[in-house]
XYZ file of C-alpha atoms in Angstrom:
726
model
C 21.351 41.390 -14.729
C 19.570 38.057 -14.210
C 22.819 36.142 -14.738
C 24.585 38.340 -12.190
C 21.836 37.787 -9.613
C 21.799 34.032 -10.287
C 25.581 33.813 -9.910
C 25.205 34.365 -6.164
C 23.378 31.032 -5.887
C 25.689 28.686 -7.823
C 29.052 27.152 -6.905
C 31.930 29.245 -8.246
C 29.857 32.418 -8.179
C 29.542 32.789 -11.964
C 26.761 31.926 -14.421
C 26.909 32.748 -18.112
C 23.701 33.951 -19.790
C 23.349 30.714 -21.798
C 24.039 28.214 -19.001
C 21.152 26.547 -17.223
C 20.932 27.624 -13.585
C 20.394 24.042 -12.365
C 23.127 22.557 -14.544
C 25.477 25.059 -12.940
C 24.667 23.705 -9.483
C 21.587 25.663 -8.452
C 18.940 23.827 -6.440
C 15.177 24.121 -6.144
C 15.615 26.124 -2.946
C 18.052 28.432 -4.736
C 15.482 28.909 -7.508
C 12.914 30.114 -4.964
C 15.498 32.518 -3.519
C 16.473 33.723 -6.998
C 12.875 34.497 -8.016
C 12.379 36.457 -4.793
C 15.656 38.352 -5.273
C 14.820 39.285 -8.875
C 11.467 40.703 -7.818
C 12.837 42.506 -4.770
C 16.055 43.941 -6.229
C 15.326 44.354 -9.942
C 11.552 44.450 -10.200
C 11.685 41.395 -12.469
C 8.733 39.274 -11.494
C 8.914 35.740 -12.833
C 6.619 32.876 -11.873
C 8.539 30.081 -10.199
C 7.285 27.677 -12.865
C 8.958 29.914 -15.477
C 12.272 29.591 -13.674
C 11.932 25.829 -13.526
C 10.791 25.546 -17.131
C 13.907 27.123 -18.651
C 16.486 28.369 -16.190
C 18.951 30.003 -18.612
C 19.266 33.726 -17.820
C 18.881 34.599 -21.499
C 15.591 32.664 -21.700
C 14.328 34.228 -18.459
C 15.188 37.680 -19.740
C 13.390 37.001 -23.013
C 10.310 35.817 -21.170
C 10.304 38.948 -18.998
C 10.976 41.386 -21.813
C 8.530 39.768 -24.170
C 11.054 39.574 -26.973
C 12.061 36.752 -29.293
C 15.430 35.112 -28.782
C 17.418 35.605 -31.991
C 17.735 32.278 -33.708
C 21.439 32.680 -34.415
C 22.226 33.492 -30.784
C 20.074 30.671 -29.485
C 21.733 27.903 -31.467
C 25.286 29.151 -31.410
C 27.507 26.853 -29.325
C 28.486 28.271 -25.962
C 32.064 28.040 -24.678
C 31.026 25.076 -22.498
C 29.444 23.322 -25.502
C 31.805 23.561 -28.474
C 30.492 23.014 -31.958
C 30.554 19.391 -33.083
C 33.015 18.513 -35.799
C 31.597 18.278 -39.296
C 28.763 20.746 -38.785
C 28.941 22.790 -41.973
C 26.123 25.228 -41.195
C 25.782 25.855 -37.450
C 23.304 28.620 -38.093
C 20.789 26.127 -39.488
C 21.594 22.757 -37.952
C 22.593 22.604 -34.295
C 25.427 20.161 -33.615
C 24.671 16.941 -31.805
C 25.696 18.273 -28.409
C 24.742 21.936 -28.707
C 22.449 23.528 -26.143
C 19.950 26.314 -26.553
C 16.503 26.921 -27.917
C 15.529 28.059 -31.391
C 11.962 29.043 -30.631
C 10.274 32.220 -29.448
C 9.194 32.578 -25.842
C 5.766 33.912 -24.841
C 5.213 37.433 -23.609
C 6.696 38.082 -20.212
C 5.363 39.659 -17.069
C 2.456 37.213 -16.827
C 2.408 34.040 -14.819
C 1.292 31.227 -17.127
C -1.976 29.505 -16.423
C -1.748 25.832 -15.521
C -0.993 23.942 -18.715
C -3.206 21.209 -20.093
C -0.873 20.632 -23.031
C 2.860 20.998 -23.518
C 4.325 24.406 -24.276
C 4.717 24.993 -28.042
C 8.361 25.969 -27.636
C 9.058 22.679 -25.850
C 7.367 20.663 -28.575
C 9.455 22.411 -31.230
C 12.629 21.668 -29.289
C 11.590 18.017 -28.848
C 11.188 17.616 -32.600
C 14.591 19.170 -33.156
C 16.187 16.861 -30.595
C 14.595 13.770 -32.115
C 16.191 14.615 -35.445
C 19.617 14.449 -33.808
C 19.262 10.657 -33.625
C 19.434 10.579 -37.431
C 23.058 11.770 -37.222
C 24.237 8.764 -35.244
C 26.760 6.461 -36.940
C 25.599 3.245 -38.586
C 26.674 0.202 -36.650
C 26.589 -3.564 -36.738
C 25.311 -6.277 -34.436
C 27.333 -6.681 -31.213
C 28.841 -10.028 -30.340
C 26.221 -11.944 -28.297
C 28.369 -12.718 -25.262
C 28.113 -11.464 -21.665
C 29.934 -8.126 -21.355
C 33.374 -7.899 -19.759
C 33.991 -4.127 -20.087
C 31.016 -1.926 -19.249
C 30.620 1.852 -19.150
C 28.116 2.835 -16.446
C 26.752 6.327 -15.886
C 24.860 7.324 -12.759
C 26.857 5.112 -10.360
C 26.670 7.858 -7.715
C 22.869 7.799 -7.864
C 20.461 5.588 -5.947
C 19.639 3.037 -8.641
C 23.027 3.347 -10.358
C 24.920 2.600 -7.152
C 22.933 -0.576 -6.578
C 23.393 -1.591 -10.218
C 27.157 -1.134 -9.916
C 27.292 -3.558 -6.996
C 25.013 -6.035 -8.760
C 27.199 -5.895 -11.883
C 30.244 -6.663 -9.759
C 28.453 -9.434 -7.851
C 26.784 -11.181 -10.763
C 29.272 -10.810 -13.601
C 33.002 -10.882 -14.223
C 32.919 -7.469 -15.890
C 35.220 -4.545 -15.268
C 33.073 -1.423 -14.875
C 34.071 2.066 -16.023
C 32.077 4.603 -14.007
C 31.563 8.111 -15.366
C 31.615 10.411 -12.323
C 31.393 14.199 -12.129
C 34.646 15.106 -10.402
C 37.798 17.162 -10.891
C 40.018 14.080 -11.218
C 40.018 10.324 -10.753
C 40.892 10.446 -7.050
C 38.070 12.869 -6.293
C 35.694 10.766 -8.366
C 36.690 7.616 -6.517
C 36.131 9.328 -3.168
C 32.693 10.533 -4.257
C 31.737 7.076 -5.505
C 32.857 5.373 -2.288
C 30.996 7.869 -0.105
C 27.813 7.439 -2.106
C 27.904 3.651 -1.940
C 28.522 3.643 1.799
C 25.683 6.138 2.229
C 23.345 3.533 0.735
C 24.808 0.753 2.937
C 26.491 -0.807 -0.083
C 29.812 -2.575 0.481
C 33.011 -1.066 -0.852
C 36.288 -2.955 -0.568
C 39.675 -3.236 -2.223
C 38.465 -6.267 -4.171
C 35.526 -4.342 -5.612
C 37.724 -1.306 -6.229
C 40.056 -3.458 -8.340
C 37.267 -4.014 -10.866
C 36.196 -0.371 -11.139
C 37.773 2.457 -13.137
C 36.522 5.967 -12.431
C 36.389 8.310 -15.428
C 36.031 11.981 -14.443
C 33.452 13.382 -16.833
C 29.970 14.783 -17.295
C 27.010 13.366 -19.176
C 26.069 16.914 -20.238
C 29.340 17.682 -22.040
C 30.523 16.790 -25.556
C 32.004 13.295 -25.601
C 31.086 13.057 -21.899
C 33.813 15.551 -21.037
C 36.478 12.966 -21.934
C 39.608 13.757 -23.912
C 39.822 12.392 -27.457
C 42.290 9.693 -26.441
C 40.030 8.258 -23.752
C 36.909 8.563 -25.934
C 38.556 6.773 -28.865
C 39.895 4.062 -26.569
C 36.447 3.424 -25.128
C 34.841 3.129 -28.557
C 37.089 0.131 -29.295
C 37.448 -1.536 -25.863
C 33.983 -1.365 -24.359
C 31.469 -4.081 -25.096
C 28.442 -2.531 -23.324
C 27.140 0.942 -22.440
C 24.671 1.396 -19.573
C 22.801 4.705 -19.311
C 21.459 5.336 -15.799
C 22.434 8.973 -15.143
C 19.553 11.432 -15.330
C 18.419 14.667 -13.782
C 15.352 13.630 -11.775
C 13.434 16.783 -10.973
C 9.686 17.087 -11.410
C 9.715 20.878 -11.272
C 12.180 21.695 -14.028
C 11.039 22.101 -17.611
C 12.172 20.385 -20.780
C 14.664 23.085 -21.711
C 16.312 22.801 -18.309
C 16.539 18.993 -18.301
C 17.296 18.185 -21.930
C 21.063 18.506 -21.636
C 21.247 15.660 -19.101
C 18.261 13.528 -20.063
C 18.223 13.784 -23.862
C 21.511 15.040 -25.264
C 23.520 13.030 -22.732
C 21.694 9.850 -23.786
C 22.377 10.614 -27.446
C 26.064 11.021 -26.620
C 26.055 7.548 -25.081
C 24.291 6.241 -28.179
C 27.069 7.804 -30.266
C 29.671 6.056 -28.111
C 27.861 2.718 -28.424
C 27.574 3.024 -32.202
C 31.167 4.155 -32.812
C 33.971 1.658 -33.275
C 33.213 -1.773 -31.900
C 29.432 -2.478 -31.975
C 28.043 -2.306 -28.451
C 24.542 -2.621 -27.010
C 23.100 0.379 -25.177
C 21.043 -0.366 -22.073
C 18.980 2.679 -21.150
C 17.135 3.239 -17.882
C 13.987 4.986 -19.032
C 10.818 5.397 -16.929
C 7.124 4.610 -17.066
C 6.856 8.398 -17.139
C 6.814 7.905 -20.918
C 3.151 6.853 -20.393
C 2.291 9.749 -18.065
C -0.654 11.061 -20.038
C -3.873 11.673 -18.140
C -6.413 9.175 -19.443
C -3.995 6.622 -20.904
C -5.592 3.170 -20.765
C -2.655 0.746 -20.642
C 1.046 0.661 -19.888
C 2.335 -2.571 -21.372
C 5.907 -3.040 -22.494
C 4.981 -2.783 -26.177
C 2.008 -0.421 -25.830
C 2.081 2.986 -27.545
C 3.718 5.706 -25.474
C 1.875 8.830 -24.412
C 1.180 11.660 -26.862
C 4.091 13.958 -26.189
C 1.957 17.090 -26.536
C -0.054 15.858 -23.509
C 2.976 15.400 -21.292
C 3.257 18.473 -19.101
C 6.237 17.739 -16.859
C 9.678 18.429 -18.266
C 10.924 15.164 -16.748
C 8.223 13.152 -18.547
C 8.993 14.929 -21.798
C 12.737 14.282 -21.615
C 12.301 10.574 -20.810
C 9.839 10.281 -23.698
C 12.168 12.081 -26.097
C 15.206 10.007 -25.108
C 13.343 6.728 -25.574
C 11.825 7.736 -28.903
C 15.198 9.009 -30.129
C 16.753 5.652 -29.250
C 14.023 3.924 -31.253
C 15.295 5.898 -34.223
C 18.814 4.822 -33.304
C 17.699 1.208 -33.696
C 17.155 2.000 -37.370
C 20.902 2.700 -37.527
C 21.627 -0.807 -36.261
C 22.119 0.120 -32.605
C 20.891 -2.567 -30.197
C 18.951 -0.701 -27.488
C 17.315 -2.110 -24.368
C 14.891 0.300 -22.680
C 14.133 -0.497 -19.046
C 11.335 1.450 -17.379
C 11.134 1.510 -13.586
C 8.167 3.116 -11.883
C 8.586 4.379 -8.359
C 11.826 2.986 -6.954
C 11.310 2.056 -3.320
C 13.821 1.438 -0.579
C 16.010 -1.650 -0.238
C 14.089 -4.486 1.398
C 17.090 -5.544 3.523
C 19.045 -2.374 4.324
C 16.167 0.091 4.114
C 18.291 2.506 2.050
C 16.067 4.923 0.133
C 16.269 7.912 -2.175
C 15.196 10.912 -0.128
C 14.455 12.947 -3.271
C 12.326 10.297 -4.957
C 8.671 11.294 -5.306
C 7.531 7.832 -4.203
C 9.548 8.114 -0.983
C 8.115 11.581 -0.387
C 4.550 10.386 -0.851
C 5.043 7.329 1.374
C 6.573 9.567 4.035
C 3.544 11.863 3.890
C 1.136 8.905 4.039
C 2.779 7.575 7.198
C 3.380 10.957 8.822
C -0.069 12.472 8.337
C -2.098 9.222 8.181
C -3.935 10.155 4.987
C -3.689 8.982 1.382
C -5.124 10.482 -1.809
C -7.507 8.322 -3.781
C -5.552 6.663 -6.593
C -5.853 3.689 -8.902
C -2.428 2.059 -8.690
C 1.038 2.654 -7.322
C 3.544 1.191 -9.752
C 6.535 0.826 -7.455
C 9.168 -1.823 -6.744
C 12.121 -2.002 -4.320
C 15.491 -0.870 -5.598
C 17.145 -4.263 -4.987
C 14.674 -5.999 -7.309
C 14.812 -3.292 -9.988
C 18.611 -3.306 -9.941
C 18.939 -7.080 -10.090
C 16.549 -7.444 -13.029
C 18.241 -4.588 -14.924
C 21.617 -6.268 -14.465
C 20.046 -9.519 -15.645
C 19.115 -7.787 -18.923
C 22.616 -6.331 -19.302
C 24.364 -9.678 -18.759
C 22.060 -11.854 -20.879
C 22.598 -11.360 -24.660
C 19.253 -12.972 -25.505
C 17.541 -10.190 -23.532
C 19.141 -7.316 -25.447
C 17.164 -5.039 -27.714
C 13.733 -5.141 -26.041
C 11.641 -2.931 -23.776
C 11.000 -3.896 -20.153
C 8.724 -2.503 -17.445
C 10.583 -2.888 -14.134
C 7.559 -1.930 -12.061
C 6.993 -5.077 -10.003
C 3.456 -5.850 -8.856
C 1.243 -2.729 -8.688
C -0.525 -1.849 -5.436
C -4.150 -0.765 -5.415
C -5.592 1.810 -3.046
C -7.093 -1.020 -0.971
C -3.691 -2.709 -0.801
C -2.006 0.414 0.536
C -4.755 1.165 3.075
C -4.623 -2.424 4.337
C -0.803 -2.412 4.462
C -0.743 0.808 6.431
C -3.352 -0.537 8.850
C -1.407 -3.750 9.410
C 1.618 -1.561 10.066
C -0.299 0.289 12.762
C -0.673 3.385 10.589
C -4.369 3.462 9.773
C -5.016 6.100 7.142
C -7.998 8.030 5.840
C -8.635 8.254 2.113
C -9.218 11.737 0.702
C -9.768 13.038 -2.796
C -6.695 14.459 -4.461
C -7.478 18.157 -3.955
C -8.340 17.705 -0.277
C -5.263 15.553 0.360
C -2.974 18.053 -1.373
C -4.436 21.015 0.533
C -4.236 19.322 3.923
C -0.760 17.915 3.329
C 0.522 21.353 2.337
C -1.084 22.777 5.452
C 0.664 20.173 7.614
C 4.021 20.801 5.937
C 3.698 24.551 6.370
C 2.664 24.322 10.032
C 5.228 21.638 10.847
C 8.058 22.074 8.316
C 10.101 18.961 7.584
C 13.300 20.085 5.817
C 13.791 16.749 4.072
C 10.265 17.005 2.616
C 10.631 20.556 1.327
C 10.840 19.204 -2.229
C 7.402 17.607 -1.768
C 6.026 20.985 -0.727
C 7.342 22.547 -3.922
C 5.909 19.711 -6.013
C 2.468 20.139 -4.448
C 2.609 23.900 -5.065
C 3.633 23.636 -8.732
C 0.795 23.551 -11.329
C 3.084 21.676 -13.715
C 4.207 19.065 -11.186
C 0.603 18.567 -10.096
C -0.251 17.375 -13.585
C 2.479 14.762 -13.260
C 1.060 13.640 -9.905
C -2.453 13.507 -11.323
C -1.355 11.342 -14.246
C 0.613 9.071 -11.908
C -2.238 8.557 -9.447
C -4.926 8.087 -12.077
C -2.879 5.895 -14.415
C -3.482 2.179 -15.026
C -1.386 -0.680 -13.694
C 1.871 -1.174 -15.563
C 2.288 -4.693 -16.908
C 5.494 -6.558 -17.699
C 4.996 -9.954 -19.319
C 8.420 -9.870 -20.981
C 10.070 -8.903 -17.708
C 8.303 -11.731 -15.870
C 9.415 -14.251 -18.494
C 13.015 -13.031 -18.231
C 12.959 -13.207 -14.429
C 11.711 -16.770 -14.610
C 14.279 -17.768 -17.249
C 17.151 -16.311 -15.218
C 15.752 -17.811 -11.976
C 15.658 -14.436 -10.275
C 13.335 -13.529 -7.435
C 9.863 -13.022 -8.919
C 8.227 -9.650 -8.609
C 6.310 -9.125 -5.398
C 4.151 -6.270 -4.242
C 6.066 -3.556 -2.388
C 4.011 -4.009 0.772
C 4.548 -3.110 4.419
C 6.870 -6.042 5.066
C 9.055 -5.074 2.097
C 9.068 -1.444 3.267
C 9.802 -2.304 6.904
C 13.463 -1.242 6.972
C 12.718 1.825 4.880
C 9.994 2.943 7.289
C 12.515 2.628 10.119
C 14.988 4.830 8.245
C 12.335 7.344 7.318
C 11.335 7.581 10.975
C 14.950 7.938 12.143
C 15.309 10.977 9.868
C 12.046 12.550 10.917
C 10.348 11.902 7.580
C 7.799 9.479 8.945
C 6.389 8.326 12.270
C 6.267 4.707 13.325
C 3.461 3.428 15.557
C 3.869 4.082 19.278
C 2.207 2.470 22.282
C 0.485 5.790 23.016
C -1.328 5.619 19.657
C -4.809 4.170 19.251
C -4.161 0.390 19.524
C -4.504 -1.636 16.375
C -5.834 -4.605 18.327
C -6.448 -5.383 22.024
C -8.101 -7.856 24.400
C -8.450 -8.552 28.124
C -6.534 -11.083 30.197
C -7.507 -12.070 33.761
C -5.209 -14.081 36.023
C -5.758 -15.510 39.505
C -3.376 -17.255 41.883
C -1.308 -16.921 45.036
C 2.085 -15.559 46.053
C 4.152 -15.578 49.208
C 7.371 -14.197 50.567
C 10.466 -15.852 49.132
C 11.111 -19.093 51.048
C 7.597 -19.257 52.508
C 4.362 -20.857 51.286
C 2.526 -18.941 48.513
C -0.776 -18.459 50.333
C -1.673 -14.788 49.650
C -4.245 -14.183 46.869
C -2.903 -12.362 43.817
C -4.814 -11.458 40.667
C -4.338 -9.234 37.615
C -6.827 -7.527 35.308
C -4.819 -6.749 32.188
C -5.391 -5.271 28.753
C -3.000 -6.650 26.141
C -2.627 -4.596 22.961
C -0.466 -4.076 19.909
C 0.059 -0.795 18.098
C 0.784 -2.561 14.809
C 1.698 -5.840 13.171
C 5.057 -4.162 12.670
C 5.476 -4.331 16.440
C 4.897 -8.088 16.408
C 7.075 -8.917 13.438
C 9.950 -6.660 14.404
C 9.876 -6.704 18.215
C 7.738 -9.755 19.133
C 6.301 -7.576 21.900
C 2.813 -6.916 23.315
C 1.905 -3.798 25.310
C 0.298 -4.288 28.741
C -1.844 -2.031 30.924
C -4.161 -2.700 33.864
C -4.049 -3.453 37.607
C -2.651 -5.974 40.064
C -4.488 -6.860 43.281
C -2.435 -8.388 46.073
C -3.008 -7.637 49.818
C 0.610 -8.558 50.587
C 1.758 -5.547 48.541
C -1.006 -3.027 49.303
C -4.630 -2.972 50.283
C -5.479 -0.990 47.128
C -4.800 -2.161 43.535
C -1.391 -1.398 41.996
C -1.592 0.352 38.608
C 0.673 -0.721 35.760
C 2.770 2.264 34.672
C 4.503 0.439 31.857
C 4.386 -3.156 30.744
C 5.548 -5.493 28.003
C 5.114 -9.137 27.091
C 7.834 -10.720 24.950
C 6.739 -13.677 22.815
C 9.248 -16.532 22.746
C 12.042 -14.214 23.909
C 14.706 -16.896 23.559
C 13.932 -17.531 19.881
C 17.169 -18.157 18.029
C 19.142 -18.952 21.206
C 20.257 -22.628 21.169
C 19.210 -24.571 24.257
C 21.853 -27.203 24.885
C 20.342 -28.578 28.101
C 16.978 -28.704 29.816
C 13.417 -29.311 28.716
C 11.848 -26.006 29.822
C 11.398 -23.636 26.888
C 10.238 -20.093 27.575
C 6.966 -19.125 25.883
C 6.258 -15.631 27.255
C 8.126 -13.121 29.402
C 6.077 -10.506 31.333
C 7.803 -7.375 32.627
C 5.578 -4.899 34.465
C 6.364 -1.686 36.352
C 3.651 -0.856 38.901
C 2.828 1.842 41.443
C 0.712 1.450 44.576
C -1.683 4.011 46.075
C 1.094 5.417 48.303
C 3.364 6.110 45.334
C 5.735 3.186 45.921
C 7.069 1.592 42.732
C 7.157 -2.171 42.231
C 8.229 -4.556 39.511
C 6.828 -7.897 38.387
C 8.476 -10.480 36.188
C 6.462 -13.438 34.981
C 7.338 -16.386 32.783
C 5.373 -19.019 30.925
C 7.284 -22.195 30.073
C 6.550 -25.196 27.892
C 7.548 -28.643 29.160
C 7.192 -32.118 27.589
C 4.155 -32.997 29.680
C 0.517 -33.687 28.966
C -0.848 -30.575 30.692
C -0.305 -28.374 27.618
C -3.575 -26.490 28.187
C -2.491 -25.452 31.679
C 1.047 -24.615 30.547
C -0.335 -22.090 28.064
C -2.280 -20.360 30.877
C -0.018 -20.510 33.944
C 2.506 -17.837 34.826
C 5.222 -18.047 37.486
C 5.836 -14.594 38.933
C 8.330 -12.730 41.095
C 7.532 -9.311 42.613
C 9.782 -6.785 44.316
C 10.157 -3.108 45.117
C 11.948 -0.957 42.573
C 15.717 -1.240 43.032
C 15.419 -4.340 45.236
C 15.511 -8.087 44.647
C 12.349 -10.169 44.508
C 10.329 -10.205 47.745
C 7.382 -12.395 46.664
C 6.995 -15.356 44.323
C 4.156 -17.578 43.208
C 1.960 -18.601 40.307
C -1.089 -17.071 38.653
C -3.280 -18.745 36.038
C -5.709 -17.545 33.396
C -9.036 -19.204 34.310
C -10.089 -21.703 31.691
C -13.577 -20.222 31.399
C -12.212 -16.729 30.596
C -9.529 -17.656 28.064
C -11.763 -18.163 25.037
C -14.178 -15.419 26.119
C -11.477 -12.736 26.518
C -8.572 -13.673 24.276
C -10.416 -14.953 21.221
C -14.041 -13.853 21.224
C -13.193 -10.634 23.083
C -10.632 -9.270 20.618
C -11.258 -5.601 19.759
C -9.859 -3.834 16.685
C -9.300 -0.181 15.787
C -12.830 1.144 15.050
C -11.504 3.235 12.160
C -10.965 0.080 10.107
C -13.577 -1.389 7.821
C -15.378 -4.614 8.734
C -13.227 -6.566 6.312
C -10.047 -5.029 7.705
C -11.147 -5.846 11.253
C -11.687 -9.492 10.329
C -8.280 -9.575 8.633
C -6.657 -8.069 11.738
C -8.146 -10.722 14.034
C -7.224 -13.587 11.727
C -3.690 -12.263 11.284
C -3.162 -11.901 15.041
C -4.586 -15.324 15.909
C -2.575 -17.003 13.151
C 0.654 -15.324 14.234
C 0.204 -15.908 17.967
C -1.079 -19.454 17.482
C 1.902 -20.334 15.320
C 4.350 -18.888 17.857
C 2.751 -20.726 20.783
C 2.589 -23.933 18.775
C 6.273 -23.751 17.912
C 7.073 -23.010 21.544
C 5.050 -25.980 22.796
C 6.614 -28.401 20.292
C 10.191 -27.413 21.089
C 10.553 -29.318 24.402
C 8.844 -32.394 22.932
C 11.332 -32.296 20.070
C 14.216 -32.069 22.514
C 12.849 -34.962 24.565
C 12.426 -37.075 21.427
C 15.980 -36.300 20.370
C 17.262 -37.426 23.765
C 15.306 -40.681 23.539
C 16.643 -41.413 20.058
C 20.245 -40.665 21.020
C 21.877 -44.121 20.674
C 25.172 -43.071 22.228
C 25.666 -44.907 25.524
C 26.216 -42.477 28.400
C 29.336 -43.345 30.462
C 28.810 -44.582 33.998
C 30.084 -42.510 36.912
C 33.014 -44.914 37.403
C 33.952 -44.675 33.725
C 33.616 -40.896 33.819
C 35.879 -40.569 36.881
C 38.400 -42.938 35.354
């Protein structure tokens, strides 16, 4: 009955009693719908965590009925998982690729209390799965040369797609990509669509070096026919394991087929025939034990009985099983990313990654939970270093932490403030409660997975371990990066996340600073001067009382723009002050545009839209220029302006100047900063602004002097007018 109800939520409309609901194509949303349907239609009430823990209908039925799954039924191969060859006693020893559980399930009808240790049935299955590594073939040492024929799994995933492109860019290898698809053409289409979705290039030249193999990491021999499997065992010279089911809600039983048995199948491929190294993308989740004190590359892993999340358990089991495989001669490199952030150039990100979800919530709701470290690095750095390991024989066979430079809570708070997204720090329980409340009152479809994570007792343990864990260290990784002359690890700060924040905002996952927000920093500017009608003397007084502000340092770095508000007083326009409705100042707006002639370089461009007391709209455009003259102090303060009615050409022109006695008082000493920041953050904001603006003005002032010097040093004799005419 459970299988029949679940069949309505999977592609194809059929689910056998021994097939995992998620492996058959069900999603987390479908699981919620299935649990509700079982309770409503059949009176079968199962906790959602039970569904995620082991989503095979037979296991769900056993949990509900309170019975024990017969051992023979549980370990018998299903039609989708045929018995491995050479297994003499399938009733006692499950074949290498068999699915199923051999352990009893607890009494049903009761929602389990939040776990503090792993479920006994999961621990028993983990021990059984570890023993499967002892069946791997014995193998020799691979030839220590850069690979030329590589099998890559997970190329349609976020990290795997970037690794595929880096393998093609930085090696001469031909890459065989295992892709879930009906045939090669469908697999190629899926691969191309995925790469383009991450802004990765895809061309005929790249296509020439890629062979798509329709298959499935969860199936015996990867779903390949014997001919293809046997050919790969003798032609490949490297196997790269990236594919994994990344889901923090599902349990060990539900994830083991992809994350454990699939990895062991790749180990079997690497050890069969020609000796080949296996490069496995693991995770620092193998350390995800609450209270662990260090996460070095060679430090002991977590105690598996204290890992609660099924994802953590499967990554731990796969890595430990591969350690056993090393005893069979297999050369294994284990690479452990932490949170994988967006690409620093394209901004491409993994919408289902927990790190992306948390960052989105931080920026959207302007709060962060108190944590020790965030061990995260951008995908472009993680991918490039992983490919460096794969292509460098001297790097094979070791463990690496691809976690970059960890960020502390202070780092993140400061980064968010500099980005114009000042956040409040809350304890974990308060942050979780308030974030759930926000997500329920203002649902964000793309963050629905985060809602489910924050509602799951099991997933919460994973979050707690992640937020309270120590900084991951990677001395071996740093040495390799230096030896290969790769970009050194850098903290994944606001500048590195800039493009990703833009993408998150474009999809409604985050909210970038806006000029209507509380300004990050602001100060006053007063100008006085005269204007007159075009073609006549400028003899009418004109002054402005302005407030210049920025919503974020992001605004400066990305747009080079300052927000303006305030009033303009000019009797020629109106007896009463004109109020600025909207205004911007552009800093060095011609930056990057070559100036072939002239010695006037534009420093600032003012564009203001004003309204007088009668409701008439006006515009003002002002420009500051630098010239190769000695009056630099006045140049930095004087502004030539043109003023006209909306929709008309300029009617008035003149010059206004910032009085010398007000410049220092208002624009340096008078700087104000968001009061929500700490004293140290306020000082940092002022210093950052003054350094940035001072550098820009300095560069602008030097430009015309450089041009003048170049003209003076030009030794080419200019032709006379007579010579030119001739």
